[in-house]
Tab-separated table of C-alpha atoms in Angstrom:
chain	number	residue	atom	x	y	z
Q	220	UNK	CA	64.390	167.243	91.915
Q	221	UNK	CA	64.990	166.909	95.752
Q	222	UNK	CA	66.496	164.284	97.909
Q	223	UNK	CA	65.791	163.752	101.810
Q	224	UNK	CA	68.482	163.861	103.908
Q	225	UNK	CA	68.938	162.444	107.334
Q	226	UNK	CA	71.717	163.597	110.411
Q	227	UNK	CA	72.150	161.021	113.000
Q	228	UNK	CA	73.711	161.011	116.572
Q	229	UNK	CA	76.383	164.430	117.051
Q	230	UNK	CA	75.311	165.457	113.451
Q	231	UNK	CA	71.726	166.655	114.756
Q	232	UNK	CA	73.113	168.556	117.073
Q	233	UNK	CA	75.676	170.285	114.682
Q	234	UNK	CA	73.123	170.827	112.237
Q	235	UNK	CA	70.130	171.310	114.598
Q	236	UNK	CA	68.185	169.169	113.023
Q	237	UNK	CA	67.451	165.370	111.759
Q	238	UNK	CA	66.050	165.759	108.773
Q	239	UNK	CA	66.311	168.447	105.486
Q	240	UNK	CA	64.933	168.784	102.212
Q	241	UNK	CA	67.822	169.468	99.675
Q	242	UNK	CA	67.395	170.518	96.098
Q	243	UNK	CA	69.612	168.846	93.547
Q	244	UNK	CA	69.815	170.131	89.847
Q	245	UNK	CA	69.152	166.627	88.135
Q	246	UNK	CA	71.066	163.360	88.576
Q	247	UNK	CA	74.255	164.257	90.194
Q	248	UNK	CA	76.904	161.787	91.683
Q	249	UNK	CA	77.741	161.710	95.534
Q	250	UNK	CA	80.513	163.733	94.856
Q	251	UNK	CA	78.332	166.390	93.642
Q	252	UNK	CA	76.513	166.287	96.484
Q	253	UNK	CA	78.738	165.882	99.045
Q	254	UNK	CA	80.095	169.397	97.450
Q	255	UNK	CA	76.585	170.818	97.205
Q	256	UNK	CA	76.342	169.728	101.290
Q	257	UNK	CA	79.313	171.245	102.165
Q	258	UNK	CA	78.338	174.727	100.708
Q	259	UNK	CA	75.064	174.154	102.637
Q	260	UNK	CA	75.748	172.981	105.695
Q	261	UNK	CA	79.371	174.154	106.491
Q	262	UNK	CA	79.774	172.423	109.656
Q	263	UNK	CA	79.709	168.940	107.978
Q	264	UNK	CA	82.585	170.197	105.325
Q	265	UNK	CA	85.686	168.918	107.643
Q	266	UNK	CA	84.229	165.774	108.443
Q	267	UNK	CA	83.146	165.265	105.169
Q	268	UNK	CA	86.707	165.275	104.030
Q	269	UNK	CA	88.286	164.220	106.744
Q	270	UNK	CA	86.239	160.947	106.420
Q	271	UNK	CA	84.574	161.379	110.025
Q	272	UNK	CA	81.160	160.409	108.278
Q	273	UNK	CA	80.311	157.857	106.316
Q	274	UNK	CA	76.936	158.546	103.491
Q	275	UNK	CA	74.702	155.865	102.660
Q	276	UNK	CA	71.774	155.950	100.196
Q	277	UNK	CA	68.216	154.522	100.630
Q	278	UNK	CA	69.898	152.522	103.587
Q	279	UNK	CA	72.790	151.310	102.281
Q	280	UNK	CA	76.615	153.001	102.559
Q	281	UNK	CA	77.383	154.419	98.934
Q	282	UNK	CA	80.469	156.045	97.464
Q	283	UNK	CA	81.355	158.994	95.372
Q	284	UNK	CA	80.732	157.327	92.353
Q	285	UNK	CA	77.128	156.208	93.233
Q	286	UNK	CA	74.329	158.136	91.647
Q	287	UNK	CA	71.745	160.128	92.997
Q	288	UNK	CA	68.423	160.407	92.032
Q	289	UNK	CA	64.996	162.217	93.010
Q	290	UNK	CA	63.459	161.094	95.925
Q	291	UNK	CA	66.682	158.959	97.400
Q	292	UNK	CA	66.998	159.500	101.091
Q	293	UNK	CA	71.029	160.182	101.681
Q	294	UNK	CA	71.898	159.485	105.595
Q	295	UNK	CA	75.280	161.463	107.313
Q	296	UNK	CA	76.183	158.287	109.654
Q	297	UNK	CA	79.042	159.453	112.580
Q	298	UNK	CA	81.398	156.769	113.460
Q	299	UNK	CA	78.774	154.112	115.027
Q	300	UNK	CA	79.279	152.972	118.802
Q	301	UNK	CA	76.908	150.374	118.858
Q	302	UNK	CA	77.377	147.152	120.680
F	93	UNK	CA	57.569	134.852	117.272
F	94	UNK	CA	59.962	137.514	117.495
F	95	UNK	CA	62.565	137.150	114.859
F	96	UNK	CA	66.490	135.956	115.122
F	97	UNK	CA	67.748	139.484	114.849
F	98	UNK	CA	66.330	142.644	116.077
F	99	UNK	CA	66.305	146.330	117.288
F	100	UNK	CA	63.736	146.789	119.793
F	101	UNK	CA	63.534	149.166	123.014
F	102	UNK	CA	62.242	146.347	125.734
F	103	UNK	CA	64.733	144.155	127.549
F	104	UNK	CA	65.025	140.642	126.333
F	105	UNK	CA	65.409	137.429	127.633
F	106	UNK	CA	68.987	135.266	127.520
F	107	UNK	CA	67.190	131.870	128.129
F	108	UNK	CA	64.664	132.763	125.963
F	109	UNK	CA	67.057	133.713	123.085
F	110	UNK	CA	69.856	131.219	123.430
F	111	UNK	CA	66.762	128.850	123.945
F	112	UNK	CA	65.055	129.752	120.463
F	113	UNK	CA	68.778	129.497	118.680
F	114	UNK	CA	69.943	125.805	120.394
F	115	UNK	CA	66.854	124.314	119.339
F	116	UNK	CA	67.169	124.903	116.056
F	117	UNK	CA	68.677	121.622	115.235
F	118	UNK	CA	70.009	118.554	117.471
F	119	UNK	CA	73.752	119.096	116.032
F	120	UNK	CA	74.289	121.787	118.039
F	121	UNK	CA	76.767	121.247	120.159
F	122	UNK	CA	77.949	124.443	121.749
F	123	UNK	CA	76.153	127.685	121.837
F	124	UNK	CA	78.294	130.834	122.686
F	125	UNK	CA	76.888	133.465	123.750
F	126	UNK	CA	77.812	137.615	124.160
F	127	UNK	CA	76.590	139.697	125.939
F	128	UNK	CA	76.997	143.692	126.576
F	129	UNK	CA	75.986	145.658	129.226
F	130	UNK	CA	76.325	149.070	130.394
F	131	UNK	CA	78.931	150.088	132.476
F	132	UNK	CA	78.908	152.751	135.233
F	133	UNK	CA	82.402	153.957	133.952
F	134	UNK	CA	83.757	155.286	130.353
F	135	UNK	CA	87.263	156.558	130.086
F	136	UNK	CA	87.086	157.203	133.766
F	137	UNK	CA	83.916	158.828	133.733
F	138	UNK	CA	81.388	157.888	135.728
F	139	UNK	CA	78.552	157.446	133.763
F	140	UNK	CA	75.075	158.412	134.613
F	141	UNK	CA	72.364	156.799	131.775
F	142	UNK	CA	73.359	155.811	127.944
F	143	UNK	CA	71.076	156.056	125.335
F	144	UNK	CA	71.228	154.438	121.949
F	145	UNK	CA	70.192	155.674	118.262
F	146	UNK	CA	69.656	153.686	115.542
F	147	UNK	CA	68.879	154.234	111.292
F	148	UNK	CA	66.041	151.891	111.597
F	149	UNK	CA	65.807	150.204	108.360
F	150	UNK	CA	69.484	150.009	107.466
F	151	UNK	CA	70.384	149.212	111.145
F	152	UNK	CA	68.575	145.991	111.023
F	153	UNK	CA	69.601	145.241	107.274
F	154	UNK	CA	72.999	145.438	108.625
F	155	UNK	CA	72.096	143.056	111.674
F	156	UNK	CA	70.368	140.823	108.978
F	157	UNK	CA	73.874	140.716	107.086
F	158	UNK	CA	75.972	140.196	109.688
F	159	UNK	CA	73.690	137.220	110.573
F	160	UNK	CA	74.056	135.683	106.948
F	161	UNK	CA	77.512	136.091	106.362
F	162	UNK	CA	78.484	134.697	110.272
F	163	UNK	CA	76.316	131.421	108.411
F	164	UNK	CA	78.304	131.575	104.916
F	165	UNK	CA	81.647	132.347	106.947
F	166	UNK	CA	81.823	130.238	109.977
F	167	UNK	CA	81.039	126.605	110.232
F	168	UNK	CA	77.577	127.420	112.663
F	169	UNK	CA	73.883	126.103	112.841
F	170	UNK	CA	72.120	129.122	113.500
F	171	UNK	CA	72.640	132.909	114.789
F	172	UNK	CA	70.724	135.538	117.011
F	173	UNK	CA	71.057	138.904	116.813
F	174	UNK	CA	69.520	141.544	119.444
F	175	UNK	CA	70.224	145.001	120.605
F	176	UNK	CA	68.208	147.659	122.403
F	177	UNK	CA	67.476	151.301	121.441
F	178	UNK	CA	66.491	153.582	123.742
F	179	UNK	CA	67.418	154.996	127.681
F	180	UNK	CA	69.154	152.272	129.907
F	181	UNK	CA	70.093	152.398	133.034
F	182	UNK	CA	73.597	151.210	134.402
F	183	UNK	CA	73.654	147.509	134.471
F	184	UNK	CA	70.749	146.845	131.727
F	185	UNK	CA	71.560	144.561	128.819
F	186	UNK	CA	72.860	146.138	125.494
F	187	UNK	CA	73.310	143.718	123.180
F	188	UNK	CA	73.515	140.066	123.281
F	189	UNK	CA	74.277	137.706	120.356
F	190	UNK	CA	73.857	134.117	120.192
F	191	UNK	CA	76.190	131.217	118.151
F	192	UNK	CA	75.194	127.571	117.933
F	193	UNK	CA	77.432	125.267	116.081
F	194	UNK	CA	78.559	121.634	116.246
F	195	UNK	CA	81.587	122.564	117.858
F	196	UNK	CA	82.614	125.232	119.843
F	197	UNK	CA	85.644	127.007	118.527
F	198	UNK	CA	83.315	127.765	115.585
F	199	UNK	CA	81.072	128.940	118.037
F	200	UNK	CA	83.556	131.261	119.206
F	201	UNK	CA	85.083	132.320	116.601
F	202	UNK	CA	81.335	133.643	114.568
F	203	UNK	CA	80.186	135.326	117.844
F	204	UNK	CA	83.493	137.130	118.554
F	205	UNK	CA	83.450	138.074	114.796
F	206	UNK	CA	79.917	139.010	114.870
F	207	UNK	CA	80.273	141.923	117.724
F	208	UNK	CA	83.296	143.576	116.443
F	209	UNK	CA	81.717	143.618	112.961
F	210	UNK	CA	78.480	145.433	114.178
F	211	UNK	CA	80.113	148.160	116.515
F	212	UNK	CA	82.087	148.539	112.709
F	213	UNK	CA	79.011	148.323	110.053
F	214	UNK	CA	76.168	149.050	112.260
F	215	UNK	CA	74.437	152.557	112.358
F	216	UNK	CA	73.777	152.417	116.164
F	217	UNK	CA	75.102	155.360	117.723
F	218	UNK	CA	75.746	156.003	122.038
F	219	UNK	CA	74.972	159.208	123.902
F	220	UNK	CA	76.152	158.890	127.636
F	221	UNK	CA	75.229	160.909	130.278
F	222	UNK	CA	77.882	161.968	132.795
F	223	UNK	CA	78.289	164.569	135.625
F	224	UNK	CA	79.285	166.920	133.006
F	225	UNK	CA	76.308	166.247	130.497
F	226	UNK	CA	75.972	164.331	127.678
F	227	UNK	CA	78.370	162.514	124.485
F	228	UNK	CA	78.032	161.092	121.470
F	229	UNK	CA	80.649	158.743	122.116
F	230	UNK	CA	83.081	158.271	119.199
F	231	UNK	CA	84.702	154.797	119.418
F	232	UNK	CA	86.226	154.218	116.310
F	233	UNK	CA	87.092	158.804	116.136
B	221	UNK	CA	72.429	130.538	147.202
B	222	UNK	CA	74.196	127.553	144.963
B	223	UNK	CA	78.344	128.725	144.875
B	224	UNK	CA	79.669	130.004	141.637
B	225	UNK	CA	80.893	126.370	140.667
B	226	UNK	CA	79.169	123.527	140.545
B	227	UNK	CA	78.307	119.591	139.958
B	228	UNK	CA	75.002	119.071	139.565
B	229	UNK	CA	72.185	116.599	138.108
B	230	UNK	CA	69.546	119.349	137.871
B	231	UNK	CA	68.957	121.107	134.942
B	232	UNK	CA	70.577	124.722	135.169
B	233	UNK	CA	68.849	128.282	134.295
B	234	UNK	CA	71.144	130.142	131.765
B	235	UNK	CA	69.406	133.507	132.754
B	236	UNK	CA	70.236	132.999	136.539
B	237	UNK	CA	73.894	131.646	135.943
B	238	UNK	CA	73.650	134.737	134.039
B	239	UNK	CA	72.736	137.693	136.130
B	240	UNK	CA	74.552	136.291	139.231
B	241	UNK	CA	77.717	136.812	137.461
B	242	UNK	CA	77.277	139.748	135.537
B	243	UNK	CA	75.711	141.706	138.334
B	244	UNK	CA	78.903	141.213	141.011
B	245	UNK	CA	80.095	144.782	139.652
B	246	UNK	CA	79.093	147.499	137.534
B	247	UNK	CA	81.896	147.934	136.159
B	248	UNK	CA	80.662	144.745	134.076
B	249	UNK	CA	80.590	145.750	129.892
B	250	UNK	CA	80.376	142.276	128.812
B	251	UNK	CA	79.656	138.347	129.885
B	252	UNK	CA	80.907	135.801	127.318
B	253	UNK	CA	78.729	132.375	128.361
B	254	UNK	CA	79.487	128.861	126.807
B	255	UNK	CA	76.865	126.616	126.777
B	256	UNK	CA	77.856	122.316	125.500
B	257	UNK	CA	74.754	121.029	124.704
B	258	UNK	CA	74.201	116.732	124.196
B	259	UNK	CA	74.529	116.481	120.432
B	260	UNK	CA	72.509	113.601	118.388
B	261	UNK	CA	75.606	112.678	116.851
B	262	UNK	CA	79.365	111.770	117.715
B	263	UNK	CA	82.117	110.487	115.407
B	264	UNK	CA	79.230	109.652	112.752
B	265	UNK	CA	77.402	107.742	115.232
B	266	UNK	CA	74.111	108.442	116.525
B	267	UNK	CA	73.295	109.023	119.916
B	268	UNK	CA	70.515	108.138	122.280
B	269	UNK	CA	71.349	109.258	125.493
B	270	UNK	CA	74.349	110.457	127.260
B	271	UNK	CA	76.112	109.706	131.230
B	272	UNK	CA	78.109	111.259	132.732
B	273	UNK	CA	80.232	110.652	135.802
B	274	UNK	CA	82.786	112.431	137.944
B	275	UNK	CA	85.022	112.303	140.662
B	276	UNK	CA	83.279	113.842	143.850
B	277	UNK	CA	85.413	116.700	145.666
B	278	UNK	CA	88.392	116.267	143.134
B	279	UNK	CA	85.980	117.887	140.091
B	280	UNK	CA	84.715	120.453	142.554
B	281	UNK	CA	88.373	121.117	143.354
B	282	UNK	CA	89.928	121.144	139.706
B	283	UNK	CA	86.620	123.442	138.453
B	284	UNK	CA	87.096	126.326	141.633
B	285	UNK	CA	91.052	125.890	140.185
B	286	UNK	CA	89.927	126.528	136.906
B	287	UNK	CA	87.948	129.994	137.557
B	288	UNK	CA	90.716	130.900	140.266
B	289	UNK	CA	93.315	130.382	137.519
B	290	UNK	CA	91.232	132.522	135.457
B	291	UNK	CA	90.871	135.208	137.485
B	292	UNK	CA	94.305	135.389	138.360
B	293	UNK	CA	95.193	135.573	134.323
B	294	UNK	CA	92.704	137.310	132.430
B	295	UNK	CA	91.512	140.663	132.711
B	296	UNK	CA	87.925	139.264	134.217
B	297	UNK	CA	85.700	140.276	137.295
B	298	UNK	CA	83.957	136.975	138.068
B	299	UNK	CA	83.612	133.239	136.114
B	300	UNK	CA	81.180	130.798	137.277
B	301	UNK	CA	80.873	127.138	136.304
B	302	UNK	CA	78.326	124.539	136.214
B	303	UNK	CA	78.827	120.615	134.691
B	304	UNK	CA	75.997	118.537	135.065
B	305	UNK	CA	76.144	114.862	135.712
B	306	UNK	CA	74.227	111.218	135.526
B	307	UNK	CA	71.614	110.737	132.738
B	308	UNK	CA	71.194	113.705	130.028
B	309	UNK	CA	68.988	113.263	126.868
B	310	UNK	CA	69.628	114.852	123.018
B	311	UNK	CA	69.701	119.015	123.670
B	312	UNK	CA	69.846	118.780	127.321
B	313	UNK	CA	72.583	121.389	128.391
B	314	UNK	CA	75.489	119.594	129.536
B	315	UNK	CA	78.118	122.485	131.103
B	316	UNK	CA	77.844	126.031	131.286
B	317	UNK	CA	80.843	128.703	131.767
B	318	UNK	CA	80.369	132.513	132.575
B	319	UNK	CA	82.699	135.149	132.121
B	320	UNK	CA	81.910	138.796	132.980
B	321	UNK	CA	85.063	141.592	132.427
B	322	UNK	CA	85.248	144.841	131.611
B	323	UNK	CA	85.794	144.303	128.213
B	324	UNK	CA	84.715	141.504	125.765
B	325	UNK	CA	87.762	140.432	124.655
B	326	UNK	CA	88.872	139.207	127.952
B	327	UNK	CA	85.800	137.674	128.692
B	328	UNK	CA	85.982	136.067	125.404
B	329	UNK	CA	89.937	134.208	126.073
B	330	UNK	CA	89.010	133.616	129.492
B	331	UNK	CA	85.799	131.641	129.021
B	332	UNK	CA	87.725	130.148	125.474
B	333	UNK	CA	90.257	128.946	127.851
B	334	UNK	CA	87.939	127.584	130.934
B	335	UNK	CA	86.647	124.926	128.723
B	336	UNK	CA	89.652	123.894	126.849
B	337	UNK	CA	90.963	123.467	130.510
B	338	UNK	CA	88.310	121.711	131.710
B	339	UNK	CA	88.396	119.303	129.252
B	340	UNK	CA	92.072	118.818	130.129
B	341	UNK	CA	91.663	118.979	133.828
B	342	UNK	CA	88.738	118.279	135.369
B	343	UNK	CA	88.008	114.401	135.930
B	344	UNK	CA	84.712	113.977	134.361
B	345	UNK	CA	83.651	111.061	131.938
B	346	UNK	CA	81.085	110.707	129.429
B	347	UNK	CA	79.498	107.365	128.218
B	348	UNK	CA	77.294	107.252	124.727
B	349	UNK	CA	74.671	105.231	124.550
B	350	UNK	CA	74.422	104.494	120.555
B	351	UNK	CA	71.932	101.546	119.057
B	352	UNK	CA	75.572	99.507	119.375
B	353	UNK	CA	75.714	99.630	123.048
B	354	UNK	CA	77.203	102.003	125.445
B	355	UNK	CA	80.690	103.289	125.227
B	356	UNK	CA	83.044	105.774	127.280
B	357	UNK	CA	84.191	108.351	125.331
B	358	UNK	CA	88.240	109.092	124.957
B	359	UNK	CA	88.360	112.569	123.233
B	360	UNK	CA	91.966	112.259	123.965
B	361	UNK	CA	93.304	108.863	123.175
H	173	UNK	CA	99.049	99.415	155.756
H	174	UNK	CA	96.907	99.764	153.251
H	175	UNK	CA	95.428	102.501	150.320
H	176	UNK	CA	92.075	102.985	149.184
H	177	UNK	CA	91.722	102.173	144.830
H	178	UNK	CA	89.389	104.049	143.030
H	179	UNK	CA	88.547	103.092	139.221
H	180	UNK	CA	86.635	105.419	137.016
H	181	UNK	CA	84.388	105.183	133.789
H	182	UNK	CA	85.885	102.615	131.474
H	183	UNK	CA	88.483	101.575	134.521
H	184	UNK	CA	85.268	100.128	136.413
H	185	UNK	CA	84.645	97.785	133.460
H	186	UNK	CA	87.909	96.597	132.830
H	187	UNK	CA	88.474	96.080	136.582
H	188	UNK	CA	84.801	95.033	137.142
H	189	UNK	CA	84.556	97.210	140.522
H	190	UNK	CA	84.927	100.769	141.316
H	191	UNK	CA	87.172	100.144	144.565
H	192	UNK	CA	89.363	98.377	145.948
H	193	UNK	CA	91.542	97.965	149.133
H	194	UNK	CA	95.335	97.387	148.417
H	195	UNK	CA	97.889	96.491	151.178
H	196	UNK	CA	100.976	98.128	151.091
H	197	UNK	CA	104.149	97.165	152.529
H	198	UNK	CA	104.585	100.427	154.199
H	199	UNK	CA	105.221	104.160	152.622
H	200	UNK	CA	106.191	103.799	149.307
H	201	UNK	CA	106.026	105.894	146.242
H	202	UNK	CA	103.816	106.130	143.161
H	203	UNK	CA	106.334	104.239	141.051
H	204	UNK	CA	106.401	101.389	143.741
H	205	UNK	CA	102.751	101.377	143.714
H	206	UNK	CA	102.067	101.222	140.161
H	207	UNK	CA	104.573	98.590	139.937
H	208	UNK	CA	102.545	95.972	142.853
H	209	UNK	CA	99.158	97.479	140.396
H	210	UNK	CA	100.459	96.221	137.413
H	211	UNK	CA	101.243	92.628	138.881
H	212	UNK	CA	97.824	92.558	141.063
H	213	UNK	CA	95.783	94.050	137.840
H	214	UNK	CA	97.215	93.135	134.863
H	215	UNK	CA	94.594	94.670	132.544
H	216	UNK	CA	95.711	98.274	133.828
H	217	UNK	CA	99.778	97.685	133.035
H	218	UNK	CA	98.891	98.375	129.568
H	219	UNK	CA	97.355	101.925	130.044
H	220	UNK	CA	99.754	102.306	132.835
H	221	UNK	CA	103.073	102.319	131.095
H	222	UNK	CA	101.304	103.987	127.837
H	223	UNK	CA	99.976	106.864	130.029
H	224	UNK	CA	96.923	106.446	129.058
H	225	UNK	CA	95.645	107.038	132.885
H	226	UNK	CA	96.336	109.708	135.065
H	227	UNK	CA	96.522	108.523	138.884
H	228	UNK	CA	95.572	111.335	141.970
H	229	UNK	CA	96.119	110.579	145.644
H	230	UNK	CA	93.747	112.224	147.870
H	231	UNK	CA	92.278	114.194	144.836
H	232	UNK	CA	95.156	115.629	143.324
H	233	UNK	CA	97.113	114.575	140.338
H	234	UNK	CA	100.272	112.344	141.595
H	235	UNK	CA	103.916	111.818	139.714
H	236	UNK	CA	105.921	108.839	139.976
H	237	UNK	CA	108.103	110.760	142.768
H	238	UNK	CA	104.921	110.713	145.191
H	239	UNK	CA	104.971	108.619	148.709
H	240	UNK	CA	102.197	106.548	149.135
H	241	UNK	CA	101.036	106.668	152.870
H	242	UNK	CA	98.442	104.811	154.985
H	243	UNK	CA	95.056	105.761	154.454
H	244	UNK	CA	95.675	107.521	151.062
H	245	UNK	CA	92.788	107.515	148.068
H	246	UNK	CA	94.503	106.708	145.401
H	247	UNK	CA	92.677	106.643	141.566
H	248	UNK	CA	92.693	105.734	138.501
H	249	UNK	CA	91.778	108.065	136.049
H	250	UNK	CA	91.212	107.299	132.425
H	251	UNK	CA	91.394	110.609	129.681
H	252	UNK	CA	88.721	113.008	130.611
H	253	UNK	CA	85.682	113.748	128.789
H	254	UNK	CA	83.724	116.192	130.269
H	255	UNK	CA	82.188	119.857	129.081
């Protein structure tokens, strides 16, 4: 099982890159994964709990209780600045 | 046509787009309208270029729902919903939105609520370009 | 070039009334525009056509007031205003404010509170023409 | 002496003219004024004492405590319905 993941704005630069292949172990919650990330990708572990990101699955914002299956594409979305 | 609400890279039109929205209906009474454009200066920077980012998909789901709930929330005919992508240059349109209702506080109200709630829920991110280099600039840090 | 404020019986362009104002500075980040439009209906009657007449020189005088007292009391870089006058069909654009500031939430009050005054202020009248007859309108009686 | 009458909107109707030449008995004030109106037009005394018209001299709103001089443009101005 593998989900996409996706780094937008400062976060491609941190992680010096926009997109990664991660390998999940079966169905895990976003909590799981966030944990998982952090191990993997240091760099995102402080603004992971600090709350400086926000996570959204297959294009919408999700929470640590959401699910995650194979195949879902799980974006790291900065604060936005749009407007 | 172009639709109500988009992302796109090109410039756009204000006649044109508060055009398409006050003809939506003959009750319309008062269109507001906001628009944002770049600024040469960003917490006394002097900015260079800006460039914006965008999730495409979600970004203009997110437009889409801001449209729907301005129509379920405010007492409005009809709402438009555009913002560019891209390099611009100092000066260039950003953003506008567009609010037609039968009267005009309503008007004001859904387009004032509409531009503070995508700079919150929208995945549209801003890189500017100064003497010093380049930001991701963190409104909301 | 036509002045910032204005009486007119031409139509206006939206995009020009536009750019003039938001291009006096670059320190522009956003333009707030109202737009009053001639609604089909008033009061639950239908309309055909609308009129409207002013007082020459004292309207010009009480509008230039209006964006002067504007400028002097919100954060704004420029305001322009237009009113049209004499014979207007359904959806013709009727008045048209424009305010530019650094940031949208003074550009927001600041054209909010241009209209409110100009309804208060500025001595212009509006007749209805309905299938009853023609009748000038007291919005506050 | 006299002052220039202006009528507006409705006022033109109920008057059935939009001006009018009033002689005046020399400088008086706006209360004076209204007051040889009210007798010459009796279909404005109504809106008059109700305030329901505004009067300007030479294009600027005008209280009560305001002399009336030769020459002045004085209106009537019925509540305002523009934007």
């Amino acid at each position: 099982m593998a989900v996409k993941l996706k780094f937008f704005a400062m976060l491609k630069g941190l992680i010096g890159r926009e997109e990664a292949e991660l390998e999940i172990p079966g169905e895990i919650s976003m909590a799981e994964l966030k944990t998982i990330i952090k191990r993997e990708y240091p760099v995102l572990a402080d603004l992971i709990d600090k709350r400086g990101v926000l996570v959204s699955v297959n294009q919408e914002f999700a929470g640590n209780e959401m699910t995650i299956k194979d195949g879902d594409e799980v974006a790291f979305l900065p604060p936005f600045s749009g407007g | 046509m172009a639709g109500l609400v988009r992302i796109q890279s090109e410039d756009f039109s204000v006649e044109e787009e508060v055009k398409r929205i006050k003809t939506v209906s003959k009750e319309v009474g008062g269109v507001v309208s906001f628009l944002g454009t770049a600024r040469n200066i960003s917490k006394g920077e002097k900015i260079v270029s800006l460039e914006f980012e965008h999730y495409p998909v979600m970004a203009e789901k997110k437009l889409d729902e801001i449209r729907k709930r301005a129509l379920d929330n405010f007492n409005i005919i009809e709402m438009g919903i555009v913002h560019r992508v891209g390099r611009l240059d100092i000066g260039e349109n950003i953003v506008l939105i567009v609010a037609a209702a039968r009267h005009r506080n309503d008007a004001f109200m859904a387009c004032e609520w509409a531009i503070a709630e995508l700079k919150r829920v929208v995945p549209i991110w801003k890189k500017e370009t100064t003497g010093k280099g380049e930001v991701w600039v963190e409104e909301h840090p």
